[in-house]
């Protein structure tokens, strides 16, 4: 499958699990979906099948790895390709202390040769694309030349696609959440990377909230990636296939969508998955509508009750 990354939904720990991705796929057939980050250590020493599990409906779907050992990343890439993922993304953007301790995430922007070696080993192990998600810089290494030199070194490994979160990461003193809000966005740097490396596919990320903002970015770069805005307002994805990919608009109603998703939740609950974890993804379904709050309260109520079946019709009557 060739991937059309004009619109991507960002990897988000504890959010973009297989259930969220199934839900989003009911809304957009085209958006490229990313898993939560999986560390190579967790995959190699943990339950690999469980961590890599996904629904066949989720394609196109990319798995994101965090790690810095070329051998381990290669080993994990082989497993991911066997499982059927369409892309492997390497996380060079996470600033959390835990991730820094493992020597991966954004601190690797300071070691471009190692990133290139990891990417090269991964690419040599699989046929699916290997992509990089990074930031514009790290700590005081935040001028354009630093970013350009990082991209230039890593691209020599053969990586063709870079997803760039348009703000730098700060290693000490900011939580991951603050690191997503405090360092200022600088979209121009990402546009300049596209100008300087026209042969690369450049996806811009960070602070993009609407389809019209996404379309504006697409006049400068090849794709956009949305995280929080897509999670908080999943129904916005119902315009992506027509507005971004120029497909004929297929009308879907929130009711049909929720009906289908609740059927899925029911089925997956029988297989042993926790319904609470699956239900939280529908919180934002009515975002922007006048009874959005009432809907959220109802979802929370159902999450705390023991029976989805009993409450299903109540919830459906609200959409
Ligand atoms: C709750 C949460 C978890 C995240 N987890 C990851 C992750 O696992 N891997 C990653 O590369 N980025 C992660 N991110 C960062 C997002 O992928 C994205 O780069 C960031 O939120 C900026 O995009 P946005 O402004 O569209 O949300 C996370 C963000 C949030 C809000």
Tab-separated table of C-alpha atoms and ligand atoms in Angstrom:
chain	number	residue	atom	x	y	z
A	1	UNK	CA	0.000	0.000	0.000
A	2	UNK	CA	1.426	3.403	-0.881
A	3	UNK	CA	0.842	5.907	1.869
A	4	UNK	CA	-0.698	9.278	1.198
A	5	UNK	CA	0.281	11.285	4.253
A	6	UNK	CA	-1.460	14.534	3.444
A	7	UNK	CA	-3.398	14.161	6.714
A	8	UNK	CA	-2.073	12.190	9.650
A	9	UNK	CA	-3.286	11.682	13.204
A	10	UNK	CA	-0.392	11.939	15.648
A	11	UNK	CA	0.905	9.199	17.929
A	12	UNK	CA	-0.366	9.893	21.446
A	13	UNK	CA	0.368	7.719	24.462
A	14	UNK	CA	-2.782	6.503	26.224
A	15	UNK	CA	-4.924	7.983	23.431
A	16	UNK	CA	-4.223	6.535	20.004
A	17	UNK	CA	-4.677	2.921	21.007
A	18	UNK	CA	-6.197	0.363	18.634
A	19	UNK	CA	-9.730	1.297	19.706
A	20	UNK	CA	-9.279	5.004	19.045
A	21	UNK	CA	-7.803	4.156	15.675
A	22	UNK	CA	-10.756	1.885	14.851
A	23	UNK	CA	-13.097	4.732	15.839
A	24	UNK	CA	-11.246	7.297	13.713
A	25	UNK	CA	-11.180	4.935	10.775
A	26	UNK	CA	-14.959	4.818	10.828
A	27	UNK	CA	-14.847	8.574	10.236
A	28	UNK	CA	-12.033	8.906	7.674
A	29	UNK	CA	-10.920	6.216	5.267
A	30	UNK	CA	-7.842	8.169	4.221
A	31	UNK	CA	-6.130	9.721	7.250
A	32	UNK	CA	-2.913	7.935	8.184
A	33	UNK	CA	-3.101	6.779	11.800
A	34	UNK	CA	-0.163	6.354	14.190
A	35	UNK	CA	0.057	4.089	17.225
A	36	UNK	CA	1.199	5.220	20.632
A	37	UNK	CA	4.960	5.023	21.043
A	38	UNK	CA	6.210	1.525	21.893
A	39	UNK	CA	9.735	1.319	23.294
A	40	UNK	CA	11.964	-1.340	21.844
A	41	UNK	CA	12.665	-2.654	25.362
A	42	UNK	CA	8.962	-3.090	26.080
A	43	UNK	CA	8.436	-4.898	22.804
A	44	UNK	CA	11.415	-7.196	23.097
A	45	UNK	CA	10.854	-8.108	26.750
A	46	UNK	CA	7.060	-7.765	26.960
A	47	UNK	CA	4.020	-9.232	25.279
A	48	UNK	CA	4.846	-8.456	21.675
A	49	UNK	CA	1.596	-9.701	20.123
A	50	UNK	CA	-0.507	-7.658	22.527
A	51	UNK	CA	1.481	-4.469	22.024
A	52	UNK	CA	1.471	-4.694	18.266
A	53	UNK	CA	-2.147	-5.761	18.004
A	54	UNK	CA	-4.357	-3.779	15.654
A	55	UNK	CA	-7.648	-4.161	13.801
A	56	UNK	CA	-7.390	-4.992	10.123
A	57	UNK	CA	-9.752	-2.069	9.427
A	58	UNK	CA	-7.139	0.422	10.651
A	59	UNK	CA	-5.019	0.619	7.473
A	60	UNK	CA	-3.208	2.811	6.624
A	61	UNK	CA	-1.600	2.524	10.029
A	62	UNK	CA	1.938	3.262	11.212
A	63	UNK	CA	3.604	1.956	14.337
A	64	UNK	CA	5.850	4.285	16.293
A	65	UNK	CA	8.943	3.030	18.075
A	66	UNK	CA	11.137	4.656	20.683
A	67	UNK	CA	14.668	3.378	20.983
A	68	UNK	CA	18.288	4.036	20.133
A	69	UNK	CA	19.824	0.636	19.572
A	70	UNK	CA	20.084	-0.076	15.839
A	71	UNK	CA	19.926	-3.832	16.515
A	72	UNK	CA	16.850	-3.629	18.719
A	73	UNK	CA	15.087	-1.254	16.350
A	74	UNK	CA	15.834	-3.600	13.495
A	75	UNK	CA	14.459	-6.559	15.457
A	76	UNK	CA	11.276	-4.626	16.318
A	77	UNK	CA	10.861	-3.392	12.754
A	78	UNK	CA	10.856	-6.958	11.478
A	79	UNK	CA	8.123	-7.869	13.968
A	80	UNK	CA	6.045	-4.823	12.964
A	81	UNK	CA	6.309	-5.576	9.281
A	82	UNK	CA	5.293	-9.194	9.886
A	83	UNK	CA	2.282	-7.968	11.826
A	84	UNK	CA	1.178	-5.960	8.780
A	85	UNK	CA	1.911	-2.320	9.652
A	86	UNK	CA	2.236	0.063	6.721
A	87	UNK	CA	5.025	2.235	8.122
A	88	UNK	CA	7.461	2.391	11.020
A	89	UNK	CA	8.064	5.749	12.624
A	90	UNK	CA	10.968	6.500	14.946
A	91	UNK	CA	10.267	8.905	17.808
A	92	UNK	CA	12.930	11.622	17.993
A	93	UNK	CA	10.585	14.121	19.621
A	94	UNK	CA	9.590	12.921	23.077
A	95	UNK	CA	11.156	15.002	25.885
A	96	UNK	CA	9.971	12.984	28.927
A	97	UNK	CA	12.525	12.196	31.613
A	98	UNK	CA	11.804	8.497	31.424
A	99	UNK	CA	12.516	8.522	27.718
A	100	UNK	CA	15.701	10.589	28.212
A	101	UNK	CA	16.898	7.998	30.724
A	102	UNK	CA	16.476	5.355	28.044
A	103	UNK	CA	18.466	7.626	25.684
A	104	UNK	CA	15.779	8.020	23.089
A	105	UNK	CA	13.216	10.596	22.024
A	106	UNK	CA	14.210	14.218	21.403
A	107	UNK	CA	17.654	13.940	23.064
A	108	UNK	CA	18.672	11.928	19.995
A	109	UNK	CA	18.508	15.114	17.926
A	110	UNK	CA	21.943	15.711	19.491
A	111	UNK	CA	23.171	12.440	17.954
A	112	UNK	CA	22.234	12.597	14.279
A	113	UNK	CA	24.809	9.973	13.280
A	114	UNK	CA	23.247	7.469	15.677
A	115	UNK	CA	19.750	8.304	14.365
A	116	UNK	CA	21.021	7.764	10.827
A	117	UNK	CA	22.525	4.421	11.844
A	118	UNK	CA	19.249	3.343	13.491
A	119	UNK	CA	17.219	4.388	10.467
A	120	UNK	CA	19.601	2.699	8.091
A	121	UNK	CA	19.485	-0.595	10.015
A	122	UNK	CA	15.697	-0.420	10.193
A	123	UNK	CA	15.377	0.311	6.482
A	124	UNK	CA	17.647	-2.572	5.639
A	125	UNK	CA	15.498	-4.931	7.708
A	126	UNK	CA	12.094	-4.191	6.165
A	127	UNK	CA	10.406	-3.187	2.932
A	128	UNK	CA	7.860	-0.815	4.461
A	129	UNK	CA	8.805	2.874	4.842
A	130	UNK	CA	10.745	4.054	7.873
A	131	UNK	CA	10.000	7.646	8.860
A	132	UNK	CA	11.269	10.049	11.524
A	133	UNK	CA	9.264	12.279	13.864
A	134	UNK	CA	11.409	15.020	15.366
A	135	UNK	CA	11.231	18.579	16.618
A	136	UNK	CA	12.865	21.767	15.295
A	137	UNK	CA	15.631	21.602	17.893
A	138	UNK	CA	16.534	20.819	21.448
A	139	UNK	CA	17.484	23.211	24.296
A	140	UNK	CA	19.878	25.853	22.956
A	141	UNK	CA	20.412	23.937	19.748
A	142	UNK	CA	17.517	25.724	18.182
A	143	UNK	CA	18.777	27.638	15.178
A	144	UNK	CA	17.761	26.684	11.668
A	145	UNK	CA	21.246	25.385	10.786
A	146	UNK	CA	21.011	22.790	13.592
A	147	UNK	CA	17.735	21.437	12.208
A	148	UNK	CA	19.003	21.503	8.645
A	149	UNK	CA	22.161	19.650	9.569
A	150	UNK	CA	20.148	17.021	11.522
A	151	UNK	CA	17.852	16.395	8.547
A	152	UNK	CA	20.767	16.341	6.149
A	153	UNK	CA	22.643	13.695	8.158
A	154	UNK	CA	19.607	11.493	8.755
A	155	UNK	CA	18.370	11.679	5.182
A	156	UNK	CA	21.643	10.098	4.040
A	157	UNK	CA	20.368	6.891	5.648
A	158	UNK	CA	17.691	6.856	2.941
A	159	UNK	CA	14.781	8.136	5.040
A	160	UNK	CA	12.440	10.071	2.779
A	161	UNK	CA	9.745	11.265	5.200
A	162	UNK	CA	10.205	13.568	8.173
A	163	UNK	CA	7.390	14.613	10.482
A	164	UNK	CA	8.461	17.790	12.233
A	165	UNK	CA	6.785	19.082	15.388
A	166	UNK	CA	7.317	22.800	14.833
A	167	UNK	CA	8.728	23.612	18.256
A	168	UNK	CA	11.920	22.679	20.053
A	169	UNK	CA	12.062	20.293	22.984
A	170	UNK	CA	13.445	21.361	26.339
A	171	UNK	CA	15.148	18.563	28.234
A	172	UNK	CA	15.190	19.917	31.776
A	173	UNK	CA	12.520	21.767	33.730
A	174	UNK	CA	9.464	21.237	31.510
A	175	UNK	CA	7.011	18.358	31.705
A	176	UNK	CA	6.026	16.630	28.442
A	177	UNK	CA	2.747	18.549	28.570
A	178	UNK	CA	4.535	21.902	28.982
A	179	UNK	CA	6.862	20.861	26.176
A	180	UNK	CA	3.803	20.653	23.912
A	181	UNK	CA	2.682	24.169	24.791
A	182	UNK	CA	5.479	26.436	26.025
A	183	UNK	CA	8.228	26.417	23.377
A	184	UNK	CA	6.839	28.664	20.648
A	185	UNK	CA	5.710	27.220	17.334
A	186	UNK	CA	7.857	28.091	14.345
A	187	UNK	CA	6.188	26.835	11.168
A	188	UNK	CA	8.566	28.807	8.968
A	189	UNK	CA	11.475	26.536	9.915
A	190	UNK	CA	9.523	23.506	8.714
A	191	UNK	CA	8.602	25.265	5.457
A	192	UNK	CA	12.283	26.127	4.974
A	193	UNK	CA	13.246	22.461	5.364
A	194	UNK	CA	10.872	21.648	2.516
A	195	UNK	CA	12.467	24.428	0.424
A	196	UNK	CA	15.974	23.181	1.175
A	197	UNK	CA	15.147	19.490	0.685
A	198	UNK	CA	12.420	19.423	-1.976
A	199	UNK	CA	13.081	15.705	-2.572
A	200	UNK	CA	11.927	14.864	0.981
A	201	UNK	CA	8.353	14.415	2.129
A	202	UNK	CA	7.829	16.891	4.962
A	203	UNK	CA	4.872	16.613	7.320
A	204	UNK	CA	4.207	19.519	9.672
A	205	UNK	CA	2.877	19.052	13.203
A	206	UNK	CA	2.034	21.187	16.210
A	207	UNK	CA	-0.886	23.409	17.126
A	208	UNK	CA	-2.921	22.806	13.960
A	209	UNK	CA	-6.597	22.969	14.851
A	210	UNK	CA	-8.757	23.201	11.754
A	211	UNK	CA	-9.025	21.869	8.233
A	212	UNK	CA	-8.562	25.346	6.849
A	213	UNK	CA	-5.276	25.732	8.764
A	214	UNK	CA	-4.270	22.289	7.486
A	215	UNK	CA	-4.988	23.337	3.894
A	216	UNK	CA	-2.885	26.447	4.308
A	217	UNK	CA	0.085	24.368	5.540
A	218	UNK	CA	-0.361	22.051	2.573
A	219	UNK	CA	0.568	24.917	0.277
A	220	UNK	CA	4.076	24.800	1.830
A	221	UNK	CA	4.635	21.173	2.833
A	222	UNK	CA	3.472	17.691	1.861
A	223	UNK	CA	1.318	16.754	4.806
A	224	UNK	CA	-0.064	17.781	8.163
A	225	UNK	CA	-0.268	15.829	11.402
A	226	UNK	CA	-2.849	16.686	14.040
A	227	UNK	CA	-2.830	15.339	17.564
A	228	UNK	CA	-4.952	17.003	20.200
A	229	UNK	CA	-7.406	18.682	17.830
A	230	UNK	CA	-8.235	15.357	16.167
A	231	UNK	CA	-8.654	13.597	19.494
A	232	UNK	CA	-10.765	16.325	21.056
A	233	UNK	CA	-13.038	16.684	18.031
A	234	UNK	CA	-12.958	13.349	16.173
A	235	UNK	CA	-15.908	14.258	13.984
A	236	UNK	CA	-13.753	16.867	12.252
A	237	UNK	CA	-12.255	13.896	10.415
A	238	UNK	CA	-15.557	13.449	8.573
A	239	UNK	CA	-14.455	16.234	6.187
A	240	UNK	CA	-10.901	15.031	5.636
A	241	UNK	CA	-11.507	12.605	2.765
A	242	UNK	CA	-13.405	15.204	0.737
A	243	UNK	CA	-11.571	18.385	1.772
A	244	UNK	CA	-7.982	17.107	1.869
A	245	UNK	CA	-8.064	14.082	-0.439
A	246	UNK	CA	-10.730	15.380	-2.862
A	247	UNK	CA	-12.832	12.226	-2.537
A	248	UNK	CA	-16.570	12.463	-3.056
A	249	UNK	CA	-18.141	13.438	0.240
A	250	UNK	CA	-19.779	10.499	2.009
A	251	UNK	CA	-22.210	11.746	4.638
A	252	UNK	CA	-21.974	9.926	7.951
A	253	UNK	CA	-24.086	10.730	10.952
A	254	UNK	CA	-22.860	10.757	14.525
A	255	UNK	CA	-25.615	8.254	15.327
A	256	UNK	CA	-24.470	5.704	12.720
A	257	UNK	CA	-20.923	6.198	13.793
A	258	UNK	CA	-21.650	5.721	17.457
A	259	UNK	CA	-23.863	2.701	16.749
A	260	UNK	CA	-21.052	1.041	14.866
A	261	UNK	CA	-18.464	1.926	17.488
A	262	UNK	CA	-20.610	0.699	20.380
A	263	UNK	CA	-21.080	-2.603	18.562
A	264	UNK	CA	-17.305	-2.803	18.361
A	265	UNK	CA	-16.956	-1.957	22.067
A	266	UNK	CA	-19.450	-4.685	22.899
A	267	UNK	CA	-17.565	-7.240	20.835
A	268	UNK	CA	-14.168	-6.269	22.191
A	269	UNK	CA	-15.460	-6.311	25.766
A	270	UNK	CA	-16.410	-9.939	25.225
A	271	UNK	CA	-12.839	-10.543	24.109
A	272	UNK	CA	-11.592	-9.127	27.407
A	273	UNK	CA	-10.796	-5.478	26.570
A	274	UNK	CA	-11.769	-2.846	29.146
A	275	UNK	CA	-14.909	-0.971	27.987
A	276	UNK	CA	-13.880	2.150	29.945
A	277	UNK	CA	-10.722	2.520	27.908
A	278	UNK	CA	-12.705	2.141	24.687
A	279	UNK	CA	-15.558	4.437	25.693
A	280	UNK	CA	-13.397	7.399	26.645
A	281	UNK	CA	-12.614	7.930	22.961
A	282	UNK	CA	-16.177	9.101	22.237
A	283	UNK	CA	-16.073	11.971	24.767
A	284	UNK	CA	-15.441	14.534	22.043
A	285	UNK	CA	-17.955	13.209	19.548
A	286	UNK	CA	-20.320	16.128	20.053
A	287	UNK	CA	-17.630	18.800	20.414
A	288	UNK	CA	-19.008	22.164	19.367
A	289	UNK	CA	-22.642	21.017	19.587
A	290	UNK	CA	-24.883	22.632	22.163
A	291	UNK	CA	-25.420	19.513	24.284
A	292	UNK	CA	-21.768	18.384	24.136
A	293	UNK	CA	-21.400	18.645	27.902
A	294	UNK	CA	-24.515	16.588	28.630
A	295	UNK	CA	-23.203	13.929	26.247
A	296	UNK	CA	-19.829	13.832	27.991
A	297	UNK	CA	-21.507	13.452	31.362
A	298	UNK	CA	-23.556	10.543	30.020
A	299	UNK	CA	-20.457	8.854	28.615
A	300	UNK	CA	-18.739	9.234	32.003
A	301	UNK	CA	-21.783	7.799	33.719
A	302	UNK	CA	-21.756	4.757	31.448
A	303	UNK	CA	-18.040	4.300	31.969
A	304	UNK	CA	-18.723	4.041	35.678
A	305	UNK	CA	-21.681	1.717	35.374
A	306	UNK	CA	-21.286	-1.974	34.885
A	307	UNK	CA	-23.451	-2.373	31.811
A	308	UNK	CA	-22.944	-0.842	28.430
A	309	UNK	CA	-25.815	-2.844	26.943
A	310	UNK	CA	-28.347	-1.354	29.361
A	311	UNK	CA	-27.221	2.216	28.676
A	312	UNK	CA	-26.482	2.003	24.982
A	313	UNK	CA	-29.868	3.264	23.776
A	314	UNK	CA	-29.731	6.213	26.180
A	315	UNK	CA	-26.437	7.311	24.732
A	316	UNK	CA	-27.578	6.815	21.162
A	317	UNK	CA	-30.672	8.901	21.796
A	318	UNK	CA	-28.355	11.846	22.479
A	319	UNK	CA	-26.728	11.943	19.034
B	1	LIG	C1	-1.393	12.790	25.443
B	1	LIG	C2	-0.305	12.895	24.404
B	1	LIG	C3	0.528	11.827	24.189
B	1	LIG	C4	1.554	11.914	23.222
B	1	LIG	N1	2.321	10.806	22.963
B	1	LIG	C5	3.209	10.848	21.933
B	1	LIG	C6	3.901	9.689	21.501
B	1	LIG	O1	3.695	8.576	22.004
B	1	LIG	N2	4.790	9.822	20.483
B	1	LIG	C7	5.030	11.031	19.873
B	1	LIG	O2	5.840	11.097	18.938
B	1	LIG	N3	4.372	12.125	20.241
B	1	LIG	C8	3.466	12.067	21.239
B	1	LIG	N4	2.740	13.169	21.536
B	1	LIG	C9	2.963	14.413	20.779
B	1	LIG	C10	2.032	14.467	19.562
B	1	LIG	O3	2.293	13.421	18.684
B	1	LIG	C11	2.189	15.812	18.838
B	1	LIG	O4	3.496	15.911	18.342
B	1	LIG	C12	1.927	17.006	19.738
B	1	LIG	O5	0.759	16.816	20.533
B	1	LIG	C13	1.748	18.282	18.903
B	1	LIG	O6	0.671	18.149	18.003
B	1	LIG	P1	-0.778	18.783	18.303
B	1	LIG	O7	-0.539	20.235	18.670
B	1	LIG	O8	-1.529	18.632	17.007
B	1	LIG	O9	-1.369	18.027	19.436
B	1	LIG	C14	1.723	13.115	22.493
B	1	LIG	C15	0.848	14.178	22.699
B	1	LIG	C16	-0.174	14.078	23.634
B	1	LIG	C17	-1.130	15.230	23.803
